[in-house]
mmCIF file of C-alpha atoms in Angstrom:
data_model
loop_
_atom_site.group_PDB
_atom_site.id
_atom_site.type_symbol
_atom_site.label_atom_id
_atom_site.label_comp_id
_atom_site.label_asym_id
_atom_site.label_seq_id
_atom_site.Cartn_x
_atom_site.Cartn_y
_atom_site.Cartn_z
ATOM 1 C CA UNK A 1 -17.311 2.597 -19.277
ATOM 2 C CA UNK A 2 -16.558 1.309 -22.774
ATOM 3 C CA UNK A 3 -12.855 1.801 -22.018
ATOM 4 C CA UNK A 4 -13.250 -0.381 -18.892
ATOM 5 C CA UNK A 5 -14.629 -3.228 -20.932
ATOM 6 C CA UNK A 6 -12.070 -2.863 -23.725
ATOM 7 C CA UNK A 7 -9.159 -2.901 -21.277
ATOM 8 C CA UNK A 8 -10.347 -5.781 -19.131
ATOM 9 C CA UNK A 9 -11.786 -7.785 -22.006
ATOM 10 C CA UNK A 10 -8.358 -7.642 -23.635
ATOM 11 C CA UNK A 11 -6.827 -8.769 -20.340
ATOM 12 C CA UNK A 12 -9.232 -11.710 -20.113
ATOM 13 C CA UNK A 13 -8.453 -12.688 -23.722
ATOM 14 C CA UNK A 14 -4.718 -12.501 -23.031
ATOM 15 C CA UNK A 15 -5.199 -14.628 -19.934
ATOM 16 C CA UNK A 16 -6.797 -17.388 -21.976
ATOM 17 C CA UNK A 17 -3.420 -18.914 -22.757
ATOM 18 C CA UNK A 18 -2.852 -19.425 -19.031
ATOM 19 C CA UNK A 19 -6.030 -21.416 -18.416
ATOM 20 C CA UNK A 20 -9.437 -21.095 -16.812
ATOM 21 C CA UNK A 21 -8.145 -19.913 -13.438
ATOM 22 C CA UNK A 22 -6.720 -16.775 -15.022
ATOM 23 C CA UNK A 23 -9.899 -16.167 -16.985
ATOM 24 C CA UNK A 24 -12.021 -16.412 -13.831
ATOM 25 C CA UNK A 25 -9.609 -14.098 -12.013
ATOM 26 C CA UNK A 26 -9.937 -11.376 -14.637
ATOM 27 C CA UNK A 27 -13.677 -11.910 -14.792
ATOM 28 C CA UNK A 28 -14.074 -11.194 -11.068
ATOM 29 C CA UNK A 29 -11.795 -8.160 -11.481
ATOM 30 C CA UNK A 30 -14.016 -6.870 -14.267
ATOM 31 C CA UNK A 31 -17.191 -7.454 -12.271
ATOM 32 C CA UNK A 32 -15.845 -5.796 -9.113
ATOM 33 C CA UNK A 33 -14.417 -2.816 -10.972
ATOM 34 C CA UNK A 34 -17.584 -2.163 -12.973
ATOM 35 C CA UNK A 35 -19.694 -2.423 -9.806
ATOM 36 C CA UNK A 36 -17.636 0.314 -8.138
ATOM 37 C CA UNK A 37 -17.486 2.578 -11.189
ATOM 38 C CA UNK A 38 -21.243 2.301 -11.725
ATOM 39 C CA UNK A 39 -22.013 3.236 -8.098
ATOM 40 C CA UNK A 40 -20.071 6.546 -8.089
ATOM 41 C CA UNK A 41 -21.865 9.670 -6.869
ATOM 42 C CA UNK A 42 -20.559 13.188 -7.374
ATOM 43 C CA UNK A 43 -19.009 14.561 -4.179
ATOM 44 C CA UNK A 44 -20.120 18.155 -4.817
ATOM 45 C CA UNK A 45 -23.736 17.091 -5.273
ATOM 46 C CA UNK A 46 -23.622 14.959 -2.127
ATOM 47 C CA UNK A 47 -22.257 17.885 -0.106
ATOM 48 C CA UNK A 48 -25.078 20.148 -1.355
ATOM 49 C CA UNK A 49 -27.808 17.528 -0.960
ATOM 50 C CA UNK A 50 -29.782 18.147 2.279
ATOM 51 C CA UNK A 51 -30.500 14.409 2.485
ATOM 52 C CA UNK A 52 -26.792 13.587 2.914
ATOM 53 C CA UNK A 53 -26.008 12.604 6.532
ATOM 54 C CA UNK A 54 -24.098 15.396 8.269
ATOM 55 C CA UNK A 55 -21.183 13.147 9.259
ATOM 56 C CA UNK A 56 -20.704 12.098 5.632
ATOM 57 C CA UNK A 57 -21.029 15.706 4.437
ATOM 58 C CA UNK A 58 -18.230 16.783 6.813
ATOM 59 C CA UNK A 59 -15.969 13.966 5.634
ATOM 60 C CA UNK A 60 -16.587 14.691 1.950
ATOM 61 C CA UNK A 61 -15.936 18.391 2.493
ATOM 62 C CA UNK A 62 -12.591 17.539 4.097
ATOM 63 C CA UNK A 63 -11.794 15.142 1.269
ATOM 64 C CA UNK A 64 -12.450 17.871 -1.315
ATOM 65 C CA UNK A 65 -10.079 20.266 0.459
ATOM 66 C CA UNK A 66 -7.421 17.554 0.718
ATOM 67 C CA UNK A 67 -7.826 16.760 -2.980
ATOM 68 C CA UNK A 68 -7.269 20.422 -3.903
ATOM 69 C CA UNK A 69 -4.208 20.554 -1.640
ATOM 70 C CA UNK A 70 -2.756 17.515 -3.412
ATOM 71 C CA UNK A 71 -2.761 19.317 -6.754
ATOM 72 C CA UNK A 72 -1.986 22.854 -5.583
ATOM 73 C CA UNK A 73 0.755 22.068 -3.051
ATOM 74 C CA UNK A 74 2.099 18.599 -3.897
ATOM 75 C CA UNK A 75 1.980 18.876 -7.702
ATOM 76 C CA UNK A 76 -0.030 15.655 -7.908
ATOM 77 C CA UNK A 77 -2.276 14.940 -10.922
ATOM 78 C CA UNK A 78 -5.191 17.293 -11.507
ATOM 79 C CA UNK A 79 -8.019 15.073 -12.698
ATOM 80 C CA UNK A 80 -11.426 13.800 -11.602
ATOM 81 C CA UNK A 81 -10.135 11.102 -9.251
ATOM 82 C CA UNK A 82 -11.648 11.391 -5.749
ATOM 83 C CA UNK A 83 -14.377 13.757 -6.937
ATOM 84 C CA UNK A 84 -16.923 10.945 -6.572
ATOM 85 C CA UNK A 85 -17.941 8.669 -3.700
ATOM 86 C CA UNK A 86 -19.047 5.041 -3.282
ATOM 87 C CA UNK A 87 -20.345 3.342 -0.144
ATOM 88 C CA UNK A 88 -19.121 -0.205 -0.730
ATOM 89 C CA UNK A 89 -20.821 -1.680 2.337
ATOM 90 C CA UNK A 90 -17.882 -3.787 3.530
ATOM 91 C CA UNK A 91 -14.654 -3.434 5.523
ATOM 92 C CA UNK A 92 -12.236 -3.691 2.583
ATOM 93 C CA UNK A 93 -12.614 -2.884 -1.083
ATOM 94 C CA UNK A 94 -10.307 -5.732 -2.097
ATOM 95 C CA UNK A 95 -8.303 -8.506 -0.454
ATOM 96 C CA UNK A 96 -4.646 -8.880 -1.432
ATOM 97 C CA UNK A 97 -3.277 -12.441 -1.405
ATOM 98 C CA UNK A 98 0.504 -12.708 -0.931
ATOM 99 C CA UNK A 99 2.531 -15.927 -1.159
ATOM 100 C CA UNK A 100 6.152 -16.978 -0.616
ATOM 101 C CA UNK A 101 7.997 -20.313 -0.466
ATOM 102 C CA UNK A 102 8.283 -22.018 2.917
ATOM 103 C CA UNK A 103 12.006 -21.268 3.126
ATOM 104 C CA UNK A 104 12.387 -18.038 1.160
ATOM 105 C CA UNK A 105 11.520 -14.372 1.665
ATOM 106 C CA UNK A 106 11.156 -13.757 -2.069
ATOM 107 C CA UNK A 107 7.440 -13.332 -2.776
ATOM 108 C CA UNK A 108 5.632 -15.057 -5.607
ATOM 109 C CA UNK A 109 4.796 -12.543 -8.339
ATOM 110 C CA UNK A 110 1.957 -12.389 -10.838
ATOM 111 C CA UNK A 111 2.052 -10.407 -14.076
ATOM 112 C CA UNK A 112 -0.876 -8.495 -15.537
ATOM 113 C CA UNK A 113 -1.511 -6.484 -18.691
ATOM 114 C CA UNK A 114 -0.949 -2.732 -18.191
ATOM 115 C CA UNK A 115 0.107 -2.917 -14.525
ATOM 116 C CA UNK A 116 3.089 -5.265 -14.840
ATOM 117 C CA UNK A 117 4.240 -7.805 -12.256
ATOM 118 C CA UNK A 118 3.289 -7.456 -8.592
ATOM 119 C CA UNK A 119 3.761 -9.662 -5.483
ATOM 120 C CA UNK A 120 0.054 -10.225 -4.830
ATOM 121 C CA UNK A 121 -3.321 -10.925 -6.394
ATOM 122 C CA UNK A 122 -6.294 -8.720 -5.534
ATOM 123 C CA UNK A 123 -9.825 -10.039 -5.111
ATOM 124 C CA UNK A 124 -13.108 -8.200 -4.703
ATOM 125 C CA UNK A 125 -14.708 -11.347 -3.279
ATOM 126 C CA UNK A 126 -13.714 -12.686 0.149
ATOM 127 C CA UNK A 127 -14.713 -16.167 -1.019
ATOM 128 C CA UNK A 128 -12.458 -15.951 -4.086
ATOM 129 C CA UNK A 129 -9.555 -14.682 -1.978
ATOM 130 C CA UNK A 130 -9.996 -17.562 0.477
ATOM 131 C CA UNK A 131 -10.114 -20.112 -2.343
ATOM 132 C CA UNK A 132 -6.954 -18.657 -3.883
ATOM 133 C CA UNK A 133 -5.164 -18.690 -0.525
ATOM 134 C CA UNK A 134 -6.187 -22.308 0.080
ATOM 135 C CA UNK A 135 -4.889 -23.367 -3.349
ATOM 136 C CA UNK A 136 -1.542 -21.645 -2.753
ATOM 137 C CA UNK A 137 -1.261 -23.333 0.633
ATOM 138 C CA UNK A 138 -1.900 -26.711 -1.001
ATOM 139 C CA UNK A 139 1.133 -25.959 -3.168
ATOM 140 C CA UNK A 140 3.226 -25.712 0.009
ATOM 141 C CA UNK A 141 3.503 -21.915 0.021
ATOM 142 C CA UNK A 142 3.252 -19.515 2.952
ATOM 143 C CA UNK A 143 0.194 -17.299 2.396
ATOM 144 C CA UNK A 144 -0.956 -13.963 3.813
ATOM 145 C CA UNK A 145 -4.267 -12.211 3.077
ATOM 146 C CA UNK A 146 -4.676 -8.505 3.795
ATOM 147 C CA UNK A 147 -7.666 -6.185 3.398
ATOM 148 C CA UNK A 148 -7.197 -3.067 1.234
ATOM 149 C CA UNK A 149 -9.073 0.175 1.972
ATOM 150 C CA UNK A 150 -8.298 2.212 -1.165
ATOM 151 C CA UNK A 151 -8.710 1.405 -4.843
ATOM 152 C CA UNK A 152 -6.537 2.710 -7.661
ATOM 153 C CA UNK A 153 -6.517 2.273 -11.431
ATOM 154 C CA UNK A 154 -3.297 4.334 -11.741
ATOM 155 C CA UNK A 155 -5.207 7.131 -13.430
ATOM 156 C CA UNK A 156 -6.837 5.030 -16.149
ATOM 157 C CA UNK A 157 -10.221 5.897 -14.669
ATOM 158 C CA UNK A 158 -11.653 8.407 -12.197
ATOM 159 C CA UNK A 159 -11.029 6.604 -8.924
ATOM 160 C CA UNK A 160 -13.689 7.329 -6.287
ATOM 161 C CA UNK A 161 -13.496 7.984 -2.589
ATOM 162 C CA UNK A 162 -14.696 4.856 -0.811
ATOM 163 C CA UNK A 163 -16.529 4.432 2.476
ATOM 164 C CA UNK A 164 -13.527 2.436 3.723
ATOM 165 C CA UNK A 165 -11.337 5.534 3.288
ATOM 166 C CA UNK A 166 -13.533 7.669 5.552
ATOM 167 C CA UNK A 167 -13.600 5.473 8.661
ATOM 168 C CA UNK A 168 -10.646 7.086 10.407
ATOM 169 C CA UNK A 169 -9.579 10.704 10.906
ATOM 170 C CA UNK A 170 -8.718 13.266 8.237
ATOM 171 C CA UNK A 171 -4.986 12.576 8.565
ATOM 172 C CA UNK A 172 -5.589 8.980 7.499
ATOM 173 C CA UNK A 173 -7.793 10.168 4.639
ATOM 174 C CA UNK A 174 -5.115 12.602 3.452
ATOM 175 C CA UNK A 175 -2.478 9.864 3.569
ATOM 176 C CA UNK A 176 -4.600 7.609 1.352
ATOM 177 C CA UNK A 177 -5.393 10.318 -1.207
ATOM 178 C CA UNK A 178 -1.764 11.468 -1.452
ATOM 179 C CA UNK A 179 -0.529 7.863 -1.668
ATOM 180 C CA UNK A 180 -2.898 6.803 -4.431
ATOM 181 C CA UNK A 181 -2.378 9.979 -6.483
ATOM 182 C CA UNK A 182 1.380 9.416 -6.225
ATOM 183 C CA UNK A 183 0.864 6.085 -8.009
ATOM 184 C CA UNK A 184 -0.844 8.032 -10.787
ATOM 185 C CA UNK A 185 2.150 10.382 -10.991
ATOM 186 C CA UNK A 186 4.877 7.736 -11.307
ATOM 187 C CA UNK A 187 4.507 3.988 -11.663
ATOM 188 C CA UNK A 188 7.306 1.622 -12.737
ATOM 189 C CA UNK A 189 6.024 -1.665 -14.138
ATOM 190 C CA UNK A 190 7.249 -4.686 -12.216
ATOM 191 C CA UNK A 191 8.848 -2.909 -9.224
ATOM 192 C CA UNK A 192 6.346 -2.837 -6.373
ATOM 193 C CA UNK A 193 8.987 -2.016 -3.748
ATOM 194 C CA UNK A 194 10.027 1.112 -5.654
ATOM 195 C CA UNK A 195 6.436 2.149 -6.417
ATOM 196 C CA UNK A 196 5.245 1.726 -2.844
ATOM 197 C CA UNK A 197 8.293 3.471 -1.369
ATOM 198 C CA UNK A 198 7.719 6.422 -3.697
ATOM 199 C CA UNK A 199 4.021 6.611 -2.798
ATOM 200 C CA UNK A 200 4.789 6.377 0.928
ATOM 201 C CA UNK A 201 7.385 9.145 0.622
ATOM 202 C CA UNK A 202 4.829 11.439 -1.059
ATOM 203 C CA UNK A 203 2.206 10.418 1.496
ATOM 204 C CA UNK A 204 4.534 11.116 4.429
ATOM 205 C CA UNK A 205 5.896 14.460 3.278
ATOM 206 C CA UNK A 206 2.474 15.509 1.993
ATOM 207 C CA UNK A 207 0.675 14.794 5.246
ATOM 208 C CA UNK A 208 3.302 16.726 7.185
ATOM 209 C CA UNK A 209 2.917 19.705 4.857
ATOM 210 C CA UNK A 210 -0.884 19.520 5.002
ATOM 211 C CA UNK A 211 -0.969 19.353 8.816
ATOM 212 C CA UNK A 212 1.363 22.364 9.045
ATOM 213 C CA UNK A 213 -0.685 24.295 6.490
ATOM 214 C CA UNK A 214 -3.898 23.658 8.414
ATOM 215 C CA UNK A 215 -2.283 24.592 11.729
ATOM 216 C CA UNK A 216 -3.012 21.175 13.221
ATOM 217 C CA UNK A 217 -0.075 20.963 15.619
ATOM 218 C CA UNK A 218 -1.651 18.253 17.762
ATOM 219 C CA UNK A 219 -2.346 16.195 14.665
ATOM 220 C CA UNK A 220 1.236 16.659 13.506
ATOM 221 C CA UNK A 221 2.566 15.444 16.860
ATOM 222 C CA UNK A 222 0.345 12.355 16.673
ATOM 223 C CA UNK A 223 1.419 11.726 13.089
ATOM 224 C CA UNK A 224 5.123 11.979 13.908
ATOM 225 C CA UNK A 225 4.652 9.620 16.862
ATOM 226 C CA UNK A 226 2.939 7.141 14.544
ATOM 227 C CA UNK A 227 5.744 7.462 11.996
ATOM 228 C CA UNK A 228 8.344 6.703 14.671
ATOM 229 C CA UNK A 229 6.433 3.622 15.753
ATOM 230 C CA UNK A 230 6.155 2.560 12.118
ATOM 231 C CA UNK A 231 9.932 2.907 11.711
ATOM 232 C CA UNK A 232 10.461 0.854 14.879
ATOM 233 C CA UNK A 233 8.077 -1.787 13.572
ATOM 234 C CA UNK A 234 9.869 -2.014 10.223
ATOM 235 C CA UNK A 235 13.176 -2.252 12.083
ATOM 236 C CA UNK A 236 11.901 -5.291 13.954
ATOM 237 C CA UNK A 237 10.789 -6.891 10.700
ATOM 238 C CA UNK A 238 14.135 -6.140 9.022
ATOM 239 C CA UNK A 239 16.060 -7.805 11.865
ATOM 240 C CA UNK A 240 13.958 -10.953 11.629
ATOM 241 C CA UNK A 241 14.261 -11.015 7.845
ATOM 242 C CA UNK A 242 18.053 -10.868 8.212
ATOM 243 C CA UNK A 243 17.948 -13.779 10.659
ATOM 244 C CA UNK A 244 15.754 -15.809 8.334
ATOM 245 C CA UNK A 245 17.966 -15.126 5.299
ATOM 246 C CA UNK A 246 20.834 -16.717 7.207
ATOM 247 C CA UNK A 247 18.653 -19.693 8.099
ATOM 248 C CA UNK A 248 17.430 -20.208 4.537
ATOM 249 C CA UNK A 249 20.935 -19.853 3.128
ATOM 250 C CA UNK A 250 22.394 -22.471 5.436
ATOM 251 C CA UNK A 251 22.882 -26.208 4.677
ATOM 252 C CA UNK A 252 20.244 -27.294 7.213
ATOM 253 C CA UNK A 253 17.630 -29.968 6.697
ATOM 254 C CA UNK A 254 14.016 -28.871 6.098
ATOM 255 C CA UNK A 255 13.138 -29.927 9.641
ATOM 256 C CA UNK A 256 15.985 -27.856 11.089
ATOM 257 C CA UNK A 257 15.022 -24.864 8.939
ATOM 258 C CA UNK A 258 11.399 -25.099 10.085
ATOM 259 C CA UNK A 259 12.485 -25.118 13.726
ATOM 260 C CA UNK A 260 14.863 -22.177 13.219
ATOM 261 C CA UNK A 261 12.139 -20.268 11.365
ATOM 262 C CA UNK A 262 9.679 -20.776 14.231
ATOM 263 C CA UNK A 263 12.327 -19.683 16.748
ATOM 264 C CA UNK A 264 13.054 -16.486 14.763
ATOM 265 C CA UNK A 265 9.361 -15.611 14.696
ATOM 266 C CA UNK A 266 9.096 -16.265 18.442
ATOM 267 C CA UNK A 267 12.013 -13.884 19.000
ATOM 268 C CA UNK A 268 10.281 -11.293 16.823
ATOM 269 C CA UNK A 269 7.185 -11.428 19.012
ATOM 270 C CA UNK A 270 9.323 -11.231 22.158
ATOM 271 C CA UNK A 271 11.181 -8.158 20.871
ATOM 272 C CA UNK A 272 7.861 -6.568 19.955
ATOM 273 C CA UNK A 273 6.411 -7.078 23.443
ATOM 274 C CA UNK A 274 9.524 -5.560 24.984
ATOM 275 C CA UNK A 275 9.340 -2.534 22.693
ATOM 276 C CA UNK A 276 5.595 -2.121 23.177
ATOM 277 C CA UNK A 277 5.818 -2.174 26.955
ATOM 278 C CA UNK A 278 8.881 0.087 27.269
ATOM 279 C CA UNK A 279 9.716 2.332 24.294
ATOM 280 C CA UNK A 280 6.072 2.619 23.253
ATOM 281 C CA UNK A 281 4.710 2.998 26.801
ATOM 282 C CA UNK A 282 2.119 0.270 26.263
ATOM 283 C CA UNK A 283 0.817 1.363 22.850
ATOM 284 C CA UNK A 284 -0.926 -1.738 21.453
ATOM 285 C CA UNK A 285 -1.775 -0.670 17.904
ATOM 286 C CA UNK A 286 0.353 -3.445 16.374
ATOM 287 C CA UNK A 287 -0.900 -6.280 18.590
ATOM 288 C CA UNK A 288 -3.199 -7.657 15.911
ATOM 289 C CA UNK A 289 -0.324 -7.944 13.428
ATOM 290 C CA UNK A 290 1.958 -9.769 15.867
ATOM 291 C CA UNK A 291 -0.642 -12.039 17.458
ATOM 292 C CA UNK A 292 -1.991 -13.351 14.173
ATOM 293 C CA UNK A 293 0.045 -15.918 12.185
ATOM 294 C CA UNK A 294 3.424 -14.712 10.874
ATOM 295 C CA UNK A 295 5.108 -16.364 7.915
ATOM 296 C CA UNK A 296 7.352 -15.529 4.956
ATOM 297 C CA UNK A 297 4.477 -14.121 2.889
ATOM 298 C CA UNK A 298 3.484 -11.710 5.664
ATOM 299 C CA UNK A 299 7.086 -10.598 6.192
ATOM 300 C CA UNK A 300 7.586 -10.145 2.446
ATOM 301 C CA UNK A 301 4.376 -8.112 2.100
ATOM 302 C CA UNK A 302 5.456 -5.799 4.908
ATOM 303 C CA UNK A 303 8.895 -5.281 3.355
ATOM 304 C CA UNK A 304 7.331 -4.240 0.030
ATOM 305 C CA UNK A 305 5.878 -1.147 1.707
ATOM 306 C CA UNK A 306 8.855 -0.175 3.821
ATOM 307 C CA UNK A 307 12.363 -1.113 2.753
ATOM 308 C CA UNK A 308 13.094 1.708 0.277
ATOM 309 C CA UNK A 309 11.154 4.485 2.003
ATOM 310 C CA UNK A 310 14.174 5.992 3.882
ATOM 311 C CA UNK A 311 16.099 6.301 0.607
ATOM 312 C CA UNK A 312 13.181 8.074 -1.108
ATOM 313 C CA UNK A 313 12.721 10.443 1.833
ATOM 314 C CA UNK A 314 16.435 11.222 1.713
ATOM 315 C CA UNK A 315 16.099 12.002 -1.999
ATOM 316 C CA UNK A 316 13.179 14.313 -1.215
ATOM 317 C CA UNK A 317 15.416 16.227 1.214
ATOM 318 C CA UNK A 318 18.168 16.387 -1.421
ATOM 319 C CA UNK A 319 15.588 18.023 -3.685
ATOM 320 C CA UNK A 320 14.927 20.633 -0.955
ATOM 321 C CA UNK A 321 11.325 19.528 -0.632
ATOM 322 C CA UNK A 322 10.562 20.727 -4.156
ATOM 323 C CA UNK A 323 7.979 18.257 -5.468
ATOM 324 C CA UNK A 324 8.486 18.784 -9.242
ATOM 325 C CA UNK A 325 12.284 18.352 -8.824
ATOM 326 C CA UNK A 326 11.697 15.292 -6.643
ATOM 327 C CA UNK A 327 9.356 13.730 -9.201
ATOM 328 C CA UNK A 328 11.859 14.384 -11.988
ATOM 329 C CA UNK A 329 14.620 12.702 -9.962
ATOM 330 C CA UNK A 330 12.400 9.722 -9.129
ATOM 331 C CA UNK A 331 11.405 9.377 -12.766
ATOM 332 C CA UNK A 332 15.063 9.361 -13.868
ATOM 333 C CA UNK A 333 15.875 6.636 -11.352
ATOM 334 C CA UNK A 334 12.728 4.730 -12.283
ATOM 335 C CA UNK A 335 13.875 4.645 -15.920
ATOM 336 C CA UNK A 336 17.067 2.802 -14.962
ATOM 337 C CA UNK A 337 17.312 -1.013 -15.168
ATOM 338 C CA UNK A 338 16.080 -2.550 -11.922
ATOM 339 C CA UNK A 339 19.507 -3.511 -10.407
ATOM 340 C CA UNK A 340 20.895 -0.039 -11.213
ATOM 341 C CA UNK A 341 17.707 1.547 -9.846
ATOM 342 C CA UNK A 342 18.096 -0.039 -6.419
ATOM 343 C CA UNK A 343 21.802 0.757 -6.221
ATOM 344 C CA UNK A 344 21.308 4.371 -7.337
ATOM 345 C CA UNK A 345 18.671 4.865 -4.641
ATOM 346 C CA UNK A 346 21.121 3.696 -1.996
ATOM 347 C CA UNK A 347 23.959 5.952 -3.145
ATOM 348 C CA UNK A 348 22.305 9.029 -4.667
ATOM 349 C CA UNK A 349 23.942 12.197 -3.343
ATOM 350 C CA UNK A 350 22.153 14.945 -5.265
ATOM 351 C CA UNK A 351 18.704 15.691 -6.613
ATOM 352 C CA UNK A 352 19.682 16.629 -10.177
#
């Protein structure tokens, strides 16, 4: 725990030049992190403890097997992450606050010691997240707040399994563990789109491999159906983003831009309803996303997790599904300057 305090105390000191708001932000980060780290319980002991509820024991046993698979079959880091458990007693471990200008799809970014620049700020407190969102809105920005179920320190500490990670089926749990361990494997400071696309590519290929290895054919069919819907969803978002780029790049007045923006979002919802009721045969899993407010910050946040995924999956195939070769290729591309990195991803034709 001394390393926690040294790292975050240094961050708070560095933030002093930016004013009290930054100091309070790092202070809540320190408090929330220490609270989670202090509450960790060893997974093996919980599994053996007769007082552990049976449902939790089953989940932790599955998590342990998934964790072993991550190292043995996906060449992900072998460390003590996800060997402990914390019941956090709430629906999300943190809340991510995204912001973007009223007439731009480029998200606001914040820079932090160690982790670099990212297009969001994370809060352990719902009250603090709401206050931050309100302040950004007062500045005239579009704002989007999203709950986060997993917690990662990029391998600096032994990240625990959280109660929020165990609320769905084992496929969801595997996807979270593979995703977060991928961040520990490769992380490029200041390029969230690249980092998230890489983690999603490891998550996607890893879950497929795990479901095949466990003989869960029904689970694999459900997973592939979900992936197709996710690709359809991201396609809808990409189309609307293209429409909005044209609007924001045009010589229209602010009033005209606002009207065109609202019309584009209305068309997005219309296209979604048509897809849901036809192609998806009434599947309503995305209703909550579409029927809550949509703005530039929400569209930008969604793009961070999806735009570069196809390119990374294509690279994985070029590497013949060999994880060490794939990681080496990703690391080489990650070491390039950012403009070259994005272009190389689009045009790469070989693994090595």
